[in-house]
XYZ file of C-alpha atoms in Angstrom:
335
model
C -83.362 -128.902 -131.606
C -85.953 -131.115 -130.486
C -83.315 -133.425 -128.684
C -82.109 -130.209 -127.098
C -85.894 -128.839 -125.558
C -86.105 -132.191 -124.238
C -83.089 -132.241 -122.584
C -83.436 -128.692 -120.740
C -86.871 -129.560 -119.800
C -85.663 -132.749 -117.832
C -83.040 -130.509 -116.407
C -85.978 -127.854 -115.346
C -88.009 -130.536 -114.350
C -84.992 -131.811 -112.107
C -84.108 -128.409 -110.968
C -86.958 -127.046 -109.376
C -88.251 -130.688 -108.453
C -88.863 -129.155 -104.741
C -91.298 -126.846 -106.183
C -93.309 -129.334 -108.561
C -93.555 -131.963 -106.256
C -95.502 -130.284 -103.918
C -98.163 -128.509 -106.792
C -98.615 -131.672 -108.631
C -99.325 -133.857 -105.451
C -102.026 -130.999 -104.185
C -102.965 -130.767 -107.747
C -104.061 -134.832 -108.027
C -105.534 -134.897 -104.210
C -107.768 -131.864 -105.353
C -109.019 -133.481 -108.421
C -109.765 -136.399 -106.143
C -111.807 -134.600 -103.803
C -113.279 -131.745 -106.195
C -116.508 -134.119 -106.728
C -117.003 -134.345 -103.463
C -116.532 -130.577 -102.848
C -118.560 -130.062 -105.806
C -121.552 -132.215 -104.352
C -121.878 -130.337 -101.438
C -121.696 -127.148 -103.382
C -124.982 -128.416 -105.334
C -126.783 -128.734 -102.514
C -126.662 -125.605 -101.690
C -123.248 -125.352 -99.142
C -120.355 -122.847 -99.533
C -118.039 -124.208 -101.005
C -115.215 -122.847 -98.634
C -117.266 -124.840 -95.684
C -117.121 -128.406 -97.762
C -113.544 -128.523 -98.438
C -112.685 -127.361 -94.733
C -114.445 -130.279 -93.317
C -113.368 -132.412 -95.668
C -109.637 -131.245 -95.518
C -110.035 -131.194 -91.289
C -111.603 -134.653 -91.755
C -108.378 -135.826 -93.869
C -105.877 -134.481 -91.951
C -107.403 -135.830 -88.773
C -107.730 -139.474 -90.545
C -104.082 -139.249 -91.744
C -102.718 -137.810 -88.039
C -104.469 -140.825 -86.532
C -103.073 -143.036 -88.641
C -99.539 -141.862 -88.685
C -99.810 -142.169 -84.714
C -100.594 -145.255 -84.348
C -98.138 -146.940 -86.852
C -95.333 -144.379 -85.848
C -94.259 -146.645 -82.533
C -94.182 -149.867 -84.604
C -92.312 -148.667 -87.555
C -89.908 -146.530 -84.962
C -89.293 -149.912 -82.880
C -88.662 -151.794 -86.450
C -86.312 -149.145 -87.582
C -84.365 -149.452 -84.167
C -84.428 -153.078 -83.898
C -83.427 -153.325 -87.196
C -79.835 -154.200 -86.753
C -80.080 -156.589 -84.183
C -82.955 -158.177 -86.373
C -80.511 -158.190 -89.518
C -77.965 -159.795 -87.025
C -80.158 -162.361 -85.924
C -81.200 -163.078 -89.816
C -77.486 -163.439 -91.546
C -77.007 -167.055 -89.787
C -80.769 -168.257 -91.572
C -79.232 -166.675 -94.726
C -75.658 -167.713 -94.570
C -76.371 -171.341 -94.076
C -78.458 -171.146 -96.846
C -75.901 -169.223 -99.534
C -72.945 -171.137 -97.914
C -73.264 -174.142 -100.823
C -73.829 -171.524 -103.495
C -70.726 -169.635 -101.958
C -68.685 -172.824 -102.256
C -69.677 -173.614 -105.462
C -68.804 -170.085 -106.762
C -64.776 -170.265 -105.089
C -64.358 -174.046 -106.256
C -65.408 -172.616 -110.140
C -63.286 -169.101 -109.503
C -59.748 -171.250 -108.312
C -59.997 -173.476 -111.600
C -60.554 -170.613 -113.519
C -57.962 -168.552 -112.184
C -55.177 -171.391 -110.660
C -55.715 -169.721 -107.371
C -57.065 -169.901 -104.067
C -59.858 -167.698 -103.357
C -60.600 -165.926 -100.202
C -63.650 -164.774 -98.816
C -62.500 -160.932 -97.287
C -64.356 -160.581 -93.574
C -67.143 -158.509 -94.166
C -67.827 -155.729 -90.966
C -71.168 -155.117 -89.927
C -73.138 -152.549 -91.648
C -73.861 -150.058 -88.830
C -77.069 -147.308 -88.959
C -76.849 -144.408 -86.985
C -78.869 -141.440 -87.283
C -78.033 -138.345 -85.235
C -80.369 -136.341 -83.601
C -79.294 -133.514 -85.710
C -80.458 -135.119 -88.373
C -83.965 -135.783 -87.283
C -84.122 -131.919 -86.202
C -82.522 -130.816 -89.493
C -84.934 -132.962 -91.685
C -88.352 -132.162 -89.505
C -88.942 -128.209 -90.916
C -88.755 -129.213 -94.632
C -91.321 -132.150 -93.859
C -93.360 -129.917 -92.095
C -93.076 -127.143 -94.571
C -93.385 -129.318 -97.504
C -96.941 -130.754 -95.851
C -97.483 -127.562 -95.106
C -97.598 -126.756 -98.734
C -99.688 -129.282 -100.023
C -102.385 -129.143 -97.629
C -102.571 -125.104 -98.609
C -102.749 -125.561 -101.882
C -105.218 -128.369 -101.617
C -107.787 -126.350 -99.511
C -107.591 -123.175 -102.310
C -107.976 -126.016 -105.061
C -111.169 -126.757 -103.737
C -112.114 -124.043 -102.991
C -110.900 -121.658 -106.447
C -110.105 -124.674 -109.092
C -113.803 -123.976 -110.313
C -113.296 -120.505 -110.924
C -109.659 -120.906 -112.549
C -110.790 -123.502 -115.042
C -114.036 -121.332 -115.890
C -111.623 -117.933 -116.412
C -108.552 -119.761 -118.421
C -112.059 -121.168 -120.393
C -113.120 -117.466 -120.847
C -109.467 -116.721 -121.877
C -110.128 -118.676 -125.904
C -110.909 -116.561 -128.447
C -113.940 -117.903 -129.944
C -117.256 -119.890 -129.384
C -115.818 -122.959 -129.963
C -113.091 -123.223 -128.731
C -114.100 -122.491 -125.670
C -117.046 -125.369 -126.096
C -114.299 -127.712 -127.199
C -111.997 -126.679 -124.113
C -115.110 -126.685 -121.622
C -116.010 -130.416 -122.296
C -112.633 -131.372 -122.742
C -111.503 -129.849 -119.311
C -114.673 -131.474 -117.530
C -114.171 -134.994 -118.880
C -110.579 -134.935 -117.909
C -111.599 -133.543 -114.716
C -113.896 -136.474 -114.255
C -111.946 -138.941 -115.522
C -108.916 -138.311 -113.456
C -110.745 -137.721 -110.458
C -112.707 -141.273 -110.736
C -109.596 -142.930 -111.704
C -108.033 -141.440 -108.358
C -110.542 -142.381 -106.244
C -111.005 -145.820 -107.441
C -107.020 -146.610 -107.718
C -107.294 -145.199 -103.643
C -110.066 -147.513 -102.223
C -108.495 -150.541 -104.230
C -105.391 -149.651 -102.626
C -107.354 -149.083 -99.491
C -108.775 -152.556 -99.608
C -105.521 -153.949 -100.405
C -104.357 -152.870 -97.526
C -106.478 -154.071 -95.227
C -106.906 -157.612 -96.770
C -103.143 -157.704 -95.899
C -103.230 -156.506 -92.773
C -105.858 -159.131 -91.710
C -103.874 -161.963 -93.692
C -100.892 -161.090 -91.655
C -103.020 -161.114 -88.436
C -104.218 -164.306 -89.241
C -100.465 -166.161 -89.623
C -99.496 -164.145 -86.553
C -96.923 -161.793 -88.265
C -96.201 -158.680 -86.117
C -97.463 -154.919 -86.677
C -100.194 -156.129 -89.458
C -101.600 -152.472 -89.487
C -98.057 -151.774 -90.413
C -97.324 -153.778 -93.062
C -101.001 -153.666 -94.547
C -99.956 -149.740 -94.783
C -96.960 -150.116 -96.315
C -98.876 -152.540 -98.531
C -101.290 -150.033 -99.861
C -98.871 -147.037 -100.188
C -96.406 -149.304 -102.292
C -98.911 -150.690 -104.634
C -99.424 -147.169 -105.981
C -96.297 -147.810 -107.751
C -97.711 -150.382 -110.135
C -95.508 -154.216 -110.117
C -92.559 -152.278 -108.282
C -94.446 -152.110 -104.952
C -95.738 -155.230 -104.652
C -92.363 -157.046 -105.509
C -91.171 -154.518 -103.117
C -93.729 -155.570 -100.509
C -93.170 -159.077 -101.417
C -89.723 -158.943 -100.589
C -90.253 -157.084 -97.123
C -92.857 -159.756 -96.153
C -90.561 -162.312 -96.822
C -87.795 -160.714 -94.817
C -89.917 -159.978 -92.145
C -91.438 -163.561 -92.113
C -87.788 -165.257 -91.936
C -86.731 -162.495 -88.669
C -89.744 -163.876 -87.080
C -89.994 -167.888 -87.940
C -87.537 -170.347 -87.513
C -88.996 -172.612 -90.394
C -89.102 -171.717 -94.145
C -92.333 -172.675 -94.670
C -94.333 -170.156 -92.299
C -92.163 -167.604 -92.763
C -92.370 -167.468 -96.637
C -96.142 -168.068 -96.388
C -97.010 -164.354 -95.595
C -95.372 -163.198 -98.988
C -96.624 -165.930 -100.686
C -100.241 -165.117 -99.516
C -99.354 -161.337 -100.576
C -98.472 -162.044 -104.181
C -101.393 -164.337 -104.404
C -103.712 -161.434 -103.477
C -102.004 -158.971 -105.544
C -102.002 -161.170 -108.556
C -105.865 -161.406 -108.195
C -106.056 -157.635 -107.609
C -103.911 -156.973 -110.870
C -105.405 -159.114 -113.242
C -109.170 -159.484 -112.070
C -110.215 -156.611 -109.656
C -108.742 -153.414 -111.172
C -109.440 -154.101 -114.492
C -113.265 -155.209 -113.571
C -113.428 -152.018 -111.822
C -111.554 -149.294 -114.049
C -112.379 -150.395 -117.460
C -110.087 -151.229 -120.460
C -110.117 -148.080 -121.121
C -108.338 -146.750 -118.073
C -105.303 -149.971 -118.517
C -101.984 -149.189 -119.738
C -99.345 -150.559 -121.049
C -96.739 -152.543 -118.486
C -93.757 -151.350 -121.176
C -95.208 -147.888 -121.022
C -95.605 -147.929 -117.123
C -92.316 -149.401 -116.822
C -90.390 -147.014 -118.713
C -92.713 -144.133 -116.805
C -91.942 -145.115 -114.152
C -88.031 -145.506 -114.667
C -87.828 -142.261 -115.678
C -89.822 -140.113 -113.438
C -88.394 -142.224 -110.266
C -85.055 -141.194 -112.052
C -86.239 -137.484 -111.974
C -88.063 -136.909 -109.004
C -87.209 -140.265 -106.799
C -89.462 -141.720 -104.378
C -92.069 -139.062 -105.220
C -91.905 -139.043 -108.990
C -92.702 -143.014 -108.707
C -95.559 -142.549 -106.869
C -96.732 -140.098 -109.101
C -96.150 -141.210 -112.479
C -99.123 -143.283 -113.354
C -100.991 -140.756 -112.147
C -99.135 -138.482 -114.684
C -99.144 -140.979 -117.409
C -102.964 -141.296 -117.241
C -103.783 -138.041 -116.946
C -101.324 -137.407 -120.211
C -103.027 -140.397 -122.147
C -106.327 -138.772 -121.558
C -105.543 -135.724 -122.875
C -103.899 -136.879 -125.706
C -106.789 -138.919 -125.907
C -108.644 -135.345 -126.970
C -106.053 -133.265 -128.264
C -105.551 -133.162 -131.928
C -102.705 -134.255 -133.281
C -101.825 -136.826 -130.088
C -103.564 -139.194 -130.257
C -101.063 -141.271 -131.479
C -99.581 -140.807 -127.752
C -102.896 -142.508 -126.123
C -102.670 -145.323 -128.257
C -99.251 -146.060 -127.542
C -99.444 -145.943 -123.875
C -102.519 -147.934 -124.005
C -102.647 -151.998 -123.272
């Protein structure tokens, strides 16, 4: 029976992933910027007025930034094929022994001759229908989450202190108060600190990749950031791009691969020294736990489930963390 509820959860989960998505994005961006909502409520401001600067700050932040990377990554994605093009030759002449090696061991094996089939050219095309069909679900699912961030700020106060007033006695509703505030705090720190890391990240790329002349640093230094909040996956990920990108550009091996190389030096510093200096034990996880996390919500949810399941996995270890009866969950997930 257990087996079963598991199951048709997943398949809820999966179902009505449009819906979730959405609530549970808003949900972690307003726990982010609760404290400082709630810092400009102590001083004395409406509430109401704090989280519409700070939302019309965000969204004025994020528009600038999506402008100015939009032409670059629009003029990668259309110069893409002629770029891949340009990059088999580099490639083939350097799989062509391993190629030969793998027909020479395939005709003793087999007695025969073995062919190579003539591959056709990948082609991309994307319609203009398709851009036009795709643009009112982005906009309405942005649309979404910047709503429900705005009334998170502005009402998540008042729903936590009523679902409080909801247990039936003293203490429980002690226990849930200080258990609801620490997670509160906890989550929104660890949000906040796993952004400007990624933040920084981001930028140290961006002016690495300036400094070996790589085009569209800002670009790359984004992608950077946004990919490393999927923990090891994103920054073999980015890795790999850099490397790409770095043998479309150079003609020799050794510049072209030292951009990635640079990149998995920083993040290996960044891994093992800066985010654990700055987060605490407490906050690391397991890699087996994020792993598995991560395979299954990115199973689930895709692209968006990835990003958000360490988020989800922390938040989970730290209420398990206070919850009676799982705490055996915390220490499992915990490195």
């Amino acid at each position: 029976m257990n087996l079963l509820l598991v199951l048709a959860l997943m398949y809820t989960i999966t179902l009505i992933k449009g819906l979730l998505i959405p609530l549970v994005l808003a949900a972690f961006i307003g726990l982010a910027l609760n404290p400082i909502v709630a810092s400009g409520a102590r001083l004395g401001l409406p509430r109401w007025l704090c989280a519409s600067v700070l939302m019309l700050a965000l969204i004025a932040g994020i528009g600038t930034g999506i402008s100015a990377l939009a032409t670059p990554a629009l003029g990668w994605f259309h110069e893409a094929p002629v770029a891949i093009r340009g990059f088999v030759p580099k490639l083939k002449s350097v799989l062509q022994p391993i190629e030969a090696a793998s027909r020479a061991t395939q005709s003793l094996v087999t007695g025969q001759t073995v062919r190579t089939p003539a591959s056709s050219p990948a082609t991309m095309a994307i319609s203009m229908w398709d851009v036009v069909a795709t643009t009112p679900k982005v906009l309405a699912a942005v649309l979404t989450v910047v709503l429900l961030v705005f009334f998170f700020l502005i009402y998540g106060d008042l729903l936590l202190r009523r679902l409080v007033e909801s247990a039936p006695s003293f203490g429980v509703k002690r226990h849930a108060v200080a258990i609801v505030r620490s997670i509160q705090t906890e989550v929104s720190r660890y949000i906040l600190t796993t952004t400007l890391i990624n933040l920084m990240l981001g930028a140290v790329t961006a002016g690495m990749l300036w400094l070996y002349h790589m085009p569209d640093p800002l670009l790359w230094g984004a992608v950077a950031m946004l990919a490393n909040f999927i923990p090891y996956v994103g920054a073999i990920t980015t890795t790999t791009v850099l490397a790409l990108v770095g043998l479309m550009n150079f003609n020799d091996a050794g510049p072209a691969l030292l951009p990635a190389l640079t990149f998995a030096g920083i993040t290996a510093v960044e891994g093992n020294l800066v985010t654990p200096m700055i987060q605490g034990r407490r906050m690391r996880l397991s890699p087996i736990a994020i792993l598995l996390w991560l395979l299954i919500w990115g199973w689930l949810w895709g692209v968006p489930g990835a990003l958000l399941a360490v988020p989800m996995l922390t938040s989970c270890k730290l209420v398990a963390e206070r919850v009676r009866g799982w705490r055996w969950f915390a220490q499992m997930v915990q490195r």
